[in-house]
Amino acid sequence: MAREDYEVVIGLEVHCELSTKTKIFCSCSAEFGGEPNTHCCPICMAMPGTLPVLNEKVVEYAVKAGLATNCTIEKNSKNDRKNYFYPDLPKSYQISQFDKPLCYDGYVNIETEDGEKRIRIERIHIEEDAGKLNHDEYGRGTFVDLNRAGVPLIEIVSKPDLRSAEEVEKYLRKLKSIFEDIEVSDCKMEQGSLRADVNVSVRKKGSKEFGTRTETKNMNSFRSIVREIEYEAERQIEELEAGNTITQETLRWDDISGRTFTMRDKEDAEDYRYFPEPDLVSIQVSDEYIENIRKSLPELPESRKKRYLSEYKLTEKAANFVVSSKYYSNLFEEATKICNNPKTVGNMIMSDVARILNEREEEPEDLKFTGKELGELVILIDKGTISSAIAKKVLQELFNEVKMPSEIIEEKGWVQISDEGAIKEVVVKILENNPQSIADYKAGKDKALGFLVGQAMKETKGKANPQLLNKLFLEELNK
Ligand code: ADP
Ligand code: MG
Ligand code: ZN
């Protein structure tokens, strides 16, 4: 059978660090980083006799996340102990939620080529993060840093509804943009605030049953997640085609070699001996509490998209793209307010801004310039001060140093030449040097005009006003 005869099935367990000021069970700072073991106290270091106290903000943030992803909120939930040993987990258990997660039965929609697709969310529960192990590069050993121990997390478990790496990326970007909007997490993947365990299986198309899955832990970049899924699906198909079976196992992705390695197998045999956390009371939330949070939710990507379609007349494609990130949306709205040209702003974000970010391997949140600069840039195009070709160069400059575009074009001498006399001189010169093109044009080869305009653009380093150039060439050629 061929690759096309198989279908890839993916389900994600996404961990998202909440941006509360303090940790989930103590009053230590939950901020990222810091000198090792400076955000610690007897509770998060697991000293005997200490007791956890649940941070109310964690419940509030998790309920917000649940409502924003269409979940039902469990009004009577609780915490459970998940027992396992690891050196970054000083209690030898993680306080999580087992059979009564705070939120369940939700979904988010993603845009696919065949229209909107619903990805179901099985549950969202709260839990504590573990510490970090730092392996010393001089081989002196491994150091434990407990700053992260007890930082609050929500875990979002999807149903196995995803069918390609592309869908997975869209789903993750959707979650990220929702959580950024409701301000429950900074979602910085490179700092581990948003990371995913990726479950992949394959099955023959048309088959009703799922294949055996593998789970790759702690993936924290879109690029590696996409690569991992493509690699893993290919590997599983090859195994099946060779007549082998897939082992259910936990894998580790190696970005350098671009392949997965076995971390541990027989995942199902792992017994966490969950039991209700005896040191914490149950979590009771009232209807009123839930409704108050529901009312406080800000505009979410889906309604923002509707507004962009009606208010700004963006195309479906541009609207989808801009709402894919809160940072794009802010950039778009601020720039549009300044230049009143939503179409150009939307297109610039979708094509040029996205392309440059991609080249720099950066994400929308890494953008340093704002709508103030982008708005002015679009005004300069609209006024004819610069051509759109020069605008692309200005944009590139904005990624290196934030300055007003008018300053950049002044310094670089990029102002568009719109003086008819000056352009005419160029036109005459180019025509003198290209008699063949004139003959071609007269013989009906319209392409010759494009060539001549191109030469004139080269001569003026892209600064000539293209409409004027066209007009003057036509005038001369038709004389
Ligand atoms: P656990 O990892 O704790 O055993 P589950 O069995 O509930 O938990 O599954 C965890 C994740 O794996 C979920 O996101 C689910 O969608 C996904 N998943 C389950 N079965 C498959 C499968 N056959 N192929 C791909 N993903 C799967
Ligand atoms: Mg799992
Ligand atoms: Zn603490």
XYZ file of C-alpha atoms and ligand atoms in Angstrom:
508
model
C 0.000 0.000 0.000
C 1.112 3.533 -0.564
C 1.491 6.483 1.759
C -1.812 7.950 0.500
C -3.687 4.857 1.678
C -2.964 5.765 5.281
C -4.498 8.350 7.517
C -2.581 10.041 10.320
C -4.383 10.499 13.654
C -3.101 12.938 16.262
C -4.230 13.957 19.752
C -2.473 16.562 21.878
C -1.909 17.050 25.570
C -0.969 20.722 25.831
C 0.612 22.150 28.961
C 0.224 25.856 29.477
C 1.869 27.746 32.353
C -0.496 30.254 33.896
C 0.725 33.813 34.373
C -0.380 34.174 37.981
C 1.973 36.217 40.190
C 2.461 33.379 42.661
C 2.721 29.594 42.500
C -0.228 27.226 42.762
C 0.197 26.109 46.404
C 2.469 28.712 48.015
C 3.208 32.420 47.741
C 6.537 32.107 45.883
C 6.955 34.050 42.646
C 5.801 32.137 39.567
C 7.928 34.281 37.274
C 10.090 32.583 34.640
C 13.837 32.281 35.277
C 15.657 33.842 38.223
C 18.825 32.623 39.962
C 18.390 28.895 40.677
C 16.377 28.106 43.805
C 15.490 31.713 44.634
C 11.715 31.340 44.030
C 11.378 28.633 46.657
C 9.987 28.026 50.127
C 9.481 24.992 52.369
C 6.185 24.185 50.600
C 7.478 24.035 47.022
C 10.695 22.370 48.248
C 8.480 19.677 49.842
C 9.708 19.954 53.423
C 7.935 17.448 55.690
C 4.994 18.894 57.556
C 4.236 21.705 55.111
C 0.751 22.108 53.689
C -0.373 23.394 50.286
C -3.029 26.109 49.911
C -4.687 26.419 46.511
C -4.169 29.784 44.763
C -7.650 31.050 43.879
C -6.338 32.798 40.754
C -5.408 29.414 39.303
C -9.026 28.303 39.449
C -10.166 31.606 37.948
C -7.674 31.389 35.063
C -8.499 27.758 34.364
C -12.256 28.490 34.339
C -11.555 31.383 31.950
C -9.613 29.039 29.659
C -12.395 26.476 29.875
C -15.136 28.943 29.005
C -13.108 30.430 26.155
C -12.771 26.914 24.679
C -16.466 26.042 25.078
C -15.997 23.651 27.993
C -18.466 22.754 30.703
C -17.198 23.760 34.146
C -17.248 21.137 36.888
C -18.802 22.825 39.898
C -17.474 20.262 42.316
C -13.948 19.220 41.417
C -10.869 18.234 43.403
C -7.130 17.661 43.333
C -5.443 14.265 43.153
C -1.958 12.973 43.765
C -0.122 11.474 40.825
C 2.704 9.430 42.273
C 6.033 8.998 40.525
C 9.672 9.551 41.309
C 11.854 12.005 39.448
C 14.666 14.174 40.860
C 12.915 17.404 39.805
C 9.815 16.411 41.804
C 10.770 16.651 45.490
C 7.413 15.453 46.892
C 7.588 12.327 44.692
C 4.066 13.117 43.611
C 2.526 15.819 41.475
C -0.706 17.440 42.594
C -2.957 17.225 39.541
C -6.558 16.312 38.784
C -7.607 12.800 37.851
C -11.269 11.877 37.432
C -12.887 15.276 38.018
C -11.144 17.871 35.899
C -12.228 21.486 36.363
C -13.314 21.796 32.700
C -14.498 19.171 30.206
C -16.227 18.622 26.846
C -15.055 21.717 24.999
C -13.864 22.447 21.492
C -12.133 24.973 19.271
C -12.598 25.444 15.547
C -9.780 25.565 13.035
C -9.961 26.766 9.426
C -9.172 24.087 6.868
C -9.431 24.001 3.093
C -12.794 22.255 3.455
C -14.068 24.941 5.834
C -14.298 25.062 9.591
C -13.328 21.948 11.522
C -14.151 21.312 15.166
C -11.410 19.874 17.370
C -12.909 18.468 20.546
C -11.311 19.067 23.933
C -11.770 16.208 26.347
C -10.707 18.060 29.468
C -8.722 20.902 30.981
C -7.301 20.285 34.423
C -5.029 22.217 36.780
C -1.739 20.908 38.128
C 1.687 21.975 39.317
C 4.808 22.133 37.185
C 7.964 20.270 38.217
C 11.432 21.772 38.768
C 14.229 21.670 36.233
C 17.361 19.565 35.995
C 20.444 21.326 34.685
C 23.091 18.937 33.418
C 26.451 20.568 34.006
C 28.400 21.046 30.819
C 31.708 20.314 32.609
C 30.435 16.966 33.768
C 30.345 17.912 37.466
C 26.878 16.447 37.761
C 23.256 17.467 37.535
C 21.822 20.409 39.452
C 18.236 20.746 40.558
C 16.512 24.121 40.209
C 13.149 24.272 41.961
C 12.102 27.750 40.777
C 9.599 26.162 38.410
C 8.328 23.603 40.964
C 4.772 24.602 41.792
C 4.247 26.995 38.901
C 0.576 26.536 37.912
C -0.284 24.690 34.717
C -3.414 23.855 32.857
C -3.345 20.719 30.731
C -5.625 20.727 27.707
C -6.314 17.224 26.392
C -7.756 17.002 22.887
C -9.677 14.109 21.387
C -7.755 12.349 18.600
C -9.474 14.606 16.038
C -6.422 15.977 14.229
C -5.441 14.493 10.877
C -2.257 16.258 9.784
C 0.689 18.280 11.037
C -0.928 21.301 9.417
C -4.115 20.840 11.440
C -2.056 20.422 14.598
C -0.259 23.698 13.968
C -3.573 25.470 13.378
C -5.086 23.990 16.523
C -2.099 25.030 18.630
C -2.061 28.522 17.164
C -5.758 28.804 17.926
C -5.273 27.785 21.557
C -2.335 30.145 21.837
C -4.222 33.100 20.464
C -7.218 32.402 22.742
C -5.039 32.148 25.846
C -3.185 35.312 24.883
C -6.496 37.107 24.450
C -7.861 36.088 27.821
C -4.454 36.810 29.382
C -4.072 33.595 31.330
C -0.598 32.810 29.959
C 2.177 34.487 28.004
C 2.297 31.287 25.894
C 6.031 31.701 25.225
C 6.944 28.401 23.652
C 10.696 28.991 23.831
C 10.392 29.460 27.613
C 8.255 26.348 27.901
C 5.056 28.198 28.873
C 3.285 26.343 26.090
C 4.396 22.816 25.296
C 2.727 19.722 23.971
C 2.854 15.953 24.254
C 2.096 14.748 20.747
C 0.269 11.415 20.278
C 0.547 10.009 16.762
C -0.889 6.892 15.147
C -1.673 5.824 11.607
C -4.421 3.638 10.172
C -5.621 2.519 6.774
C -8.053 4.976 5.269
C -11.642 3.937 5.901
C -10.685 1.928 8.974
C -12.945 2.505 11.994
C -10.380 1.629 14.630
C -7.417 3.690 15.681
C -3.911 2.366 15.341
C -1.449 2.072 18.215
C -0.044 5.467 19.124
C 3.295 6.782 20.269
C 3.618 9.825 22.479
C 6.406 12.372 22.089
C 6.870 14.471 25.202
C 7.448 18.156 25.767
C 7.555 19.606 22.282
C 7.964 23.351 22.396
C 8.211 24.765 18.903
C 5.794 24.714 15.989
C 8.590 23.718 13.623
C 9.681 20.684 15.599
C 6.093 19.563 16.200
C 5.400 19.603 12.459
C 8.657 17.773 11.707
C 8.053 15.226 14.453
C 4.560 14.334 13.210
C 5.744 13.951 9.637
C 8.684 11.815 10.701
C 6.685 9.661 13.096
C 3.813 9.042 10.651
C 6.300 8.021 7.967
C 8.150 5.724 10.369
C 4.939 4.004 11.521
C 3.742 3.474 7.957
C 7.082 1.926 7.035
C 6.888 -0.414 10.029
C 3.363 -1.526 9.128
C 4.282 -1.945 5.467
C 7.198 -4.137 6.555
C 4.732 -6.322 8.426
C 5.749 -5.128 11.896
C 3.542 -3.742 14.646
C 3.780 -0.384 16.413
C 4.825 -0.431 20.053
C 2.948 1.957 22.298
C 5.799 3.962 23.773
C 6.950 7.340 24.947
C 9.386 9.038 22.616
C 11.803 11.912 22.670
C 12.304 14.092 19.603
C 15.819 15.097 18.609
C 15.788 18.291 16.593
C 19.337 17.881 15.283
C 19.053 14.385 13.831
C 15.377 14.992 13.000
C 14.145 11.703 14.469
C 12.467 10.227 17.524
C 14.071 7.990 20.173
C 12.473 5.646 22.686
C 12.261 7.125 26.196
C 10.244 4.374 27.812
C 7.793 1.775 26.582
C 4.648 0.118 27.948
C 3.074 3.462 28.794
C -0.151 1.793 29.919
C 1.680 -0.281 32.488
C 2.713 2.900 34.269
C 0.751 3.110 37.485
C 0.536 6.523 39.090
C -1.619 5.304 41.991
C -3.805 8.379 41.830
C -5.756 9.202 44.960
C -7.555 12.326 46.239
C -5.116 14.864 47.693
C -5.779 14.689 51.447
C -4.154 18.065 52.211
C -6.559 20.107 50.069
C -10.295 20.724 50.218
C -12.491 20.135 47.180
C -12.890 22.916 44.611
C -16.416 24.328 44.630
C -17.452 26.953 42.117
C -20.920 28.505 41.951
C -23.030 29.317 38.894
C -22.657 32.973 39.750
C -18.856 32.686 39.848
C -18.844 30.991 36.445
C -21.228 33.524 34.917
C -19.185 36.449 36.219
C -16.104 35.047 34.531
C -18.052 34.376 31.346
C -19.180 38.010 31.275
C -15.636 39.248 31.787
C -14.235 37.393 28.742
C -12.782 39.751 26.117
C -13.379 39.503 22.367
C -12.057 36.144 21.159
C -10.495 35.343 17.767
C -13.730 34.085 16.220
C -15.804 37.175 16.928
C -12.848 39.358 16.072
C -12.738 37.692 12.678
C -16.413 38.456 12.092
C -15.761 42.077 12.970
C -12.801 42.270 10.579
C -14.962 40.895 7.780
C -17.820 43.320 8.323
C -16.104 46.418 9.695
C -12.903 46.377 7.657
C -14.011 44.276 4.684
C -10.954 42.055 4.955
C -10.922 38.909 2.843
C -11.645 35.639 4.645
C -8.011 34.650 4.177
C -6.570 37.899 5.552
C -9.017 37.930 8.479
C -8.124 34.353 9.423
C -4.485 35.190 9.267
C -4.612 38.397 11.294
C -6.725 36.894 14.106
C -4.368 33.927 14.356
C -2.371 35.995 16.846
C -3.261 38.699 19.311
C -0.029 40.449 18.311
C -1.016 40.532 14.635
C -4.476 41.770 15.622
C -3.100 44.594 17.739
C -0.682 45.559 14.993
C -3.491 45.515 12.441
C -5.946 47.584 14.462
C -3.404 50.176 15.533
C -1.979 50.621 12.020
C -5.447 50.801 10.465
C -6.495 53.485 12.926
C -3.577 55.578 11.685
C -3.717 55.019 7.913
C -7.353 54.034 7.395
C -6.361 51.396 4.835
C -7.222 47.997 6.361
C -6.771 46.144 3.102
C -3.126 47.121 2.625
C -2.324 46.682 6.313
C -3.903 43.200 6.343
C -2.043 42.164 3.222
C 1.273 43.468 4.491
C 0.901 41.500 7.724
C -0.155 38.344 5.909
C 2.577 38.472 3.287
C 5.582 40.598 4.203
C 5.517 40.661 8.008
C 4.845 36.918 8.170
C 7.552 36.167 5.600
C 10.228 38.169 7.406
C 9.282 36.651 10.784
C 9.557 33.237 9.227
C 12.980 33.999 7.760
C 14.133 35.179 11.174
C 12.560 32.103 12.837
C 10.557 34.434 15.064
C 6.945 34.551 16.213
C 4.441 37.453 16.125
C 5.113 38.209 19.810
C 8.736 38.965 18.909
C 7.708 41.944 16.761
C 9.363 45.109 18.041
C 7.702 47.767 15.919
C 4.045 48.646 16.391
C 1.034 49.849 14.430
C 2.415 53.365 14.695
C 5.289 52.540 12.340
C 3.289 50.224 10.082
C 0.477 52.779 9.807
C 2.884 55.492 8.704
C 4.475 53.132 6.208
C 1.106 52.528 4.552
C 0.396 56.275 4.485
C 3.708 56.795 2.677
C 2.718 54.232 0.048
C -0.757 55.718 -0.324
C 0.630 59.230 -0.778
C 3.042 57.977 -3.424
C 6.078 58.987 -1.358
C 7.467 55.467 -1.741
C 6.652 52.538 -4.002
C 5.508 49.227 -2.570
C 8.901 47.784 -3.520
C 10.619 50.345 -1.319
C 8.013 49.744 1.386
C 9.225 46.138 1.622
C 12.762 47.400 2.180
C 11.569 49.817 4.864
C 9.726 46.988 6.594
C 12.892 44.908 6.610
C 14.671 47.858 8.261
C 11.939 48.057 10.907
C 12.829 44.535 12.006
C 16.408 45.667 12.630
C 15.701 48.996 14.276
C 12.436 50.609 15.270
C 12.241 54.076 13.715
C 9.566 56.020 11.910
C 9.481 54.948 8.229
C 9.700 58.598 7.152
C 13.046 58.819 8.976
C 14.282 55.614 7.371
C 13.498 56.702 3.823
C 15.009 60.129 4.515
C 18.254 58.597 5.773
C 18.464 56.043 2.984
C 17.421 58.454 0.267
C 14.523 56.196 -0.729
C 11.933 58.874 -1.464
C 10.064 58.053 -4.634
C 10.795 60.204 -7.667
C 7.475 61.634 -8.769
C 8.879 64.621 -10.597
C 7.739 64.251 -14.189
C 10.777 66.028 -15.642
C 13.237 63.825 -13.779
C 11.431 60.639 -14.787
C 11.188 61.743 -18.379
C 14.977 62.077 -18.493
C 15.315 58.475 -17.355
C 12.720 57.291 -19.865
C 14.495 58.983 -22.734
C 17.851 57.554 -21.678
C 16.513 53.994 -21.372
C 14.828 54.240 -24.783
C 18.058 55.475 -26.391
C 19.928 52.491 -24.978
C 17.307 49.912 -26.011
C 16.327 50.390 -29.652
C 15.509 46.667 -29.942
C 12.822 46.975 -27.273
C 11.258 49.858 -29.132
C 11.115 47.766 -32.277
C 9.671 44.837 -30.332
C 7.002 47.014 -28.806
C 6.038 48.442 -32.190
C 5.846 44.887 -33.508
C 3.161 44.197 -30.898
C 5.274 42.597 -28.161
C 3.773 44.151 -25.041
C 6.391 42.454 -22.891
C 8.923 44.975 -24.144
C 7.210 47.690 -22.110
C 7.645 45.693 -18.934
C 11.314 45.232 -19.725
C 11.793 48.975 -20.277
C 10.015 49.853 -17.018
C 12.206 47.309 -15.260
C 15.346 48.938 -16.667
C 14.158 52.357 -15.525
C 13.466 50.994 -12.026
C 16.966 49.567 -11.919
C 18.401 52.912 -13.033
C 16.524 54.736 -10.243
C 17.148 51.993 -7.627
C 13.419 51.332 -7.381
C 12.583 54.928 -6.596
C 10.718 55.961 -9.739
C 6.949 56.256 -9.415
C 5.753 53.217 -11.397
C 2.506 54.778 -12.682
C 4.375 57.789 -13.998
C 7.017 55.600 -15.600
C 4.386 53.585 -17.411
C 2.575 56.665 -18.600
C 5.700 58.394 -19.901
C 7.013 55.279 -21.653
C 3.674 54.853 -23.403
C 3.647 58.479 -24.464
C 7.151 58.209 -25.948
C 6.567 54.843 -27.601
C 3.288 55.914 -29.192
C 4.679 59.156 -30.559
P -2.908 8.908 28.520
O -1.818 9.522 27.716
O -2.892 9.422 29.900
O -2.948 7.429 28.423
P -5.336 9.136 26.832
O -5.381 7.726 26.493
O -6.619 9.752 27.254
O -4.318 9.473 27.988
O -4.818 9.928 25.564
C -4.025 11.037 25.645
C -3.970 11.728 24.330
O -3.724 10.796 23.283
C -5.260 12.414 23.953
O -4.942 13.694 23.475
C -5.850 11.563 22.863
O -6.549 12.334 21.919
C -4.633 10.957 22.225
N -4.871 9.651 21.601
C -5.489 8.588 22.155
N -5.507 7.552 21.288
C -4.861 7.953 20.164
C -4.532 7.334 18.917
N -4.839 6.063 18.658
N -3.854 8.066 18.016
C -3.499 9.336 18.266
N -3.789 9.959 19.416
C -4.445 9.292 20.365
Mg -0.308 10.964 27.958
Zn 7.106 28.162 47.508
